[in-house]
Structures are given as structure tokens and as C-alpha cells.
Short mmCIF file of C-alpha atoms in Angstrom, two decimals:
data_model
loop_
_atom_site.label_atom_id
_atom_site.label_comp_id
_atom_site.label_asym_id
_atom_site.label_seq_id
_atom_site.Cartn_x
_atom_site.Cartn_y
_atom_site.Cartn_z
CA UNK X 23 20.64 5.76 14.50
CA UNK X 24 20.45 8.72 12.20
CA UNK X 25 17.96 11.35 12.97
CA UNK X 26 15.29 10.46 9.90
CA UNK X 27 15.38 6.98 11.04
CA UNK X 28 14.75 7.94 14.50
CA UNK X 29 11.91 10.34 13.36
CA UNK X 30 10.47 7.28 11.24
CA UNK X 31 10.46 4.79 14.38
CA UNK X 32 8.17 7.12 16.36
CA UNK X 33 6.14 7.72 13.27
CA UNK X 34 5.70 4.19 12.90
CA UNK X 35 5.52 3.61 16.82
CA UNK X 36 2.76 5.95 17.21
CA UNK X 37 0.60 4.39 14.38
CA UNK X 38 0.97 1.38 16.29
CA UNK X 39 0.06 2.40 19.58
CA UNK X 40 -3.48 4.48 18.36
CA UNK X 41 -4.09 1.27 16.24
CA UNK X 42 -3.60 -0.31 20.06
CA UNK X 43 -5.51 2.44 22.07
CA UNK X 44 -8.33 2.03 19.43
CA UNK X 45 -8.53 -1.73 20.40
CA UNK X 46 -8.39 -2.75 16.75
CA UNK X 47 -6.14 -5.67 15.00
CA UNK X 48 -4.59 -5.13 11.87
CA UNK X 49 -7.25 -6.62 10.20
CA UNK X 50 -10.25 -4.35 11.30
CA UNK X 51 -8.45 -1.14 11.12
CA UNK X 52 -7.73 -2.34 7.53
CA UNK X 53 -11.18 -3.10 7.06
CA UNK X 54 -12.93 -0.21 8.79
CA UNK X 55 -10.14 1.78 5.98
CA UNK X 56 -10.82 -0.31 3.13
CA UNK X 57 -7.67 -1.84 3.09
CA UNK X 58 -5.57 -5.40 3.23
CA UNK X 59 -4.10 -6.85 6.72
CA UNK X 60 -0.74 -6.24 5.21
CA UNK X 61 -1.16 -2.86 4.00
CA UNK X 62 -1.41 -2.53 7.85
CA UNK X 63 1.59 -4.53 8.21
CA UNK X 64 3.80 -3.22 5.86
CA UNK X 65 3.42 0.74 7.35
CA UNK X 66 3.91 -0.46 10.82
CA UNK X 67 6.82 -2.30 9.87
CA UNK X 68 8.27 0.73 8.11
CA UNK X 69 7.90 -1.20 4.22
CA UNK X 70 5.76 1.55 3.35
CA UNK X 71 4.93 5.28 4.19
CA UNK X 72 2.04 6.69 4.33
CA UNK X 73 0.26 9.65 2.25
CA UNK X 74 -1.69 12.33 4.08
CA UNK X 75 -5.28 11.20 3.08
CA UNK X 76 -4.61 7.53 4.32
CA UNK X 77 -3.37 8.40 7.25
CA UNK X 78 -6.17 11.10 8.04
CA UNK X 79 -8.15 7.69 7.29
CA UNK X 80 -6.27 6.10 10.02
CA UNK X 81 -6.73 8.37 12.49
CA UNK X 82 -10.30 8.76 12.19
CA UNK X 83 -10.90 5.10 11.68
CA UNK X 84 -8.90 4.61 15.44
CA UNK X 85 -10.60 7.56 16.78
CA UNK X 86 -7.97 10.68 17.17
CA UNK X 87 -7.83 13.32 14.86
CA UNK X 88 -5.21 14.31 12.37
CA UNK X 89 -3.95 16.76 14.75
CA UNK X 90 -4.33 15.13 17.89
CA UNK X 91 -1.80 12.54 15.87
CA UNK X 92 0.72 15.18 14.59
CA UNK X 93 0.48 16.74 18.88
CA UNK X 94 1.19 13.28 19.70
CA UNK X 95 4.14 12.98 17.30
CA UNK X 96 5.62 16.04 17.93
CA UNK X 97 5.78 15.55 21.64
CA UNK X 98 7.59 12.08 21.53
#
């Protein structure tokens, strides 16, 4: 696995596991973001990335900051 693929599993491996920590489904993070189920979906399945603002919206809606997150990323 190249290295940007590598970096984009943990991305997408750490949005999963706050989304888990939080105790939320994809369905009521997407809600509590004002989202769809499978906008969930498609970012933790790697379809889509993520801009800054939505995933500062993630973050706060599972209850980390931004920069707890980018800590948390940068240590895996």
C-alpha cells in the first residue's frame, strides 16, 4: 500500500472510531450534521473526502475537537 493510501485508511479509520466513541450510528451523526446516512457512508468508506468545515462539523457533533482529531491522526 502506497503511503497516501495508507494516510487515507487512518483518516477514514479514525472518523469511524470517534463516530464509535461518540456512540452514534451513521444515521444520527448524519442527522445531528444535517446530513444523509450515506453521506456518512460514503466518507467512511473512502467514496468521498471530506472538506474542513464538515469535518469540524463532525468532530463537534461526536464530541472531540478539531484538534483533538488532527492529535489523534497524527499519532496513529
Amino acid at each position: 500500500m502506497n503511503a497516501i493510501l495508507s494516510k487515507k485508511y487512518q483518516l477514514i479509520t479514525l472518523l469511524r472510531q470517534i463516530r464509535q466513541e461518540a456512540n452514534l450510528t451513521q444515521l444520527q451523526l448524519a442527522v445531528k450534521i444535517g446530513h444523509t446516512q450515506s453521506f456518512i457512508s460514503k466518507y467512511e468508506n473512502g467514496d468521498k473526502g471530506l472538506d474542513l468545515i464538515e469535518l469540524e462539523l463532525i468532530c463537534g457533533a461526536a464530541g472531540i475537537s478539531l484538534l483533538k482529531f488532527v492529535e489523534r491522526y497524527l499519532e496513529s
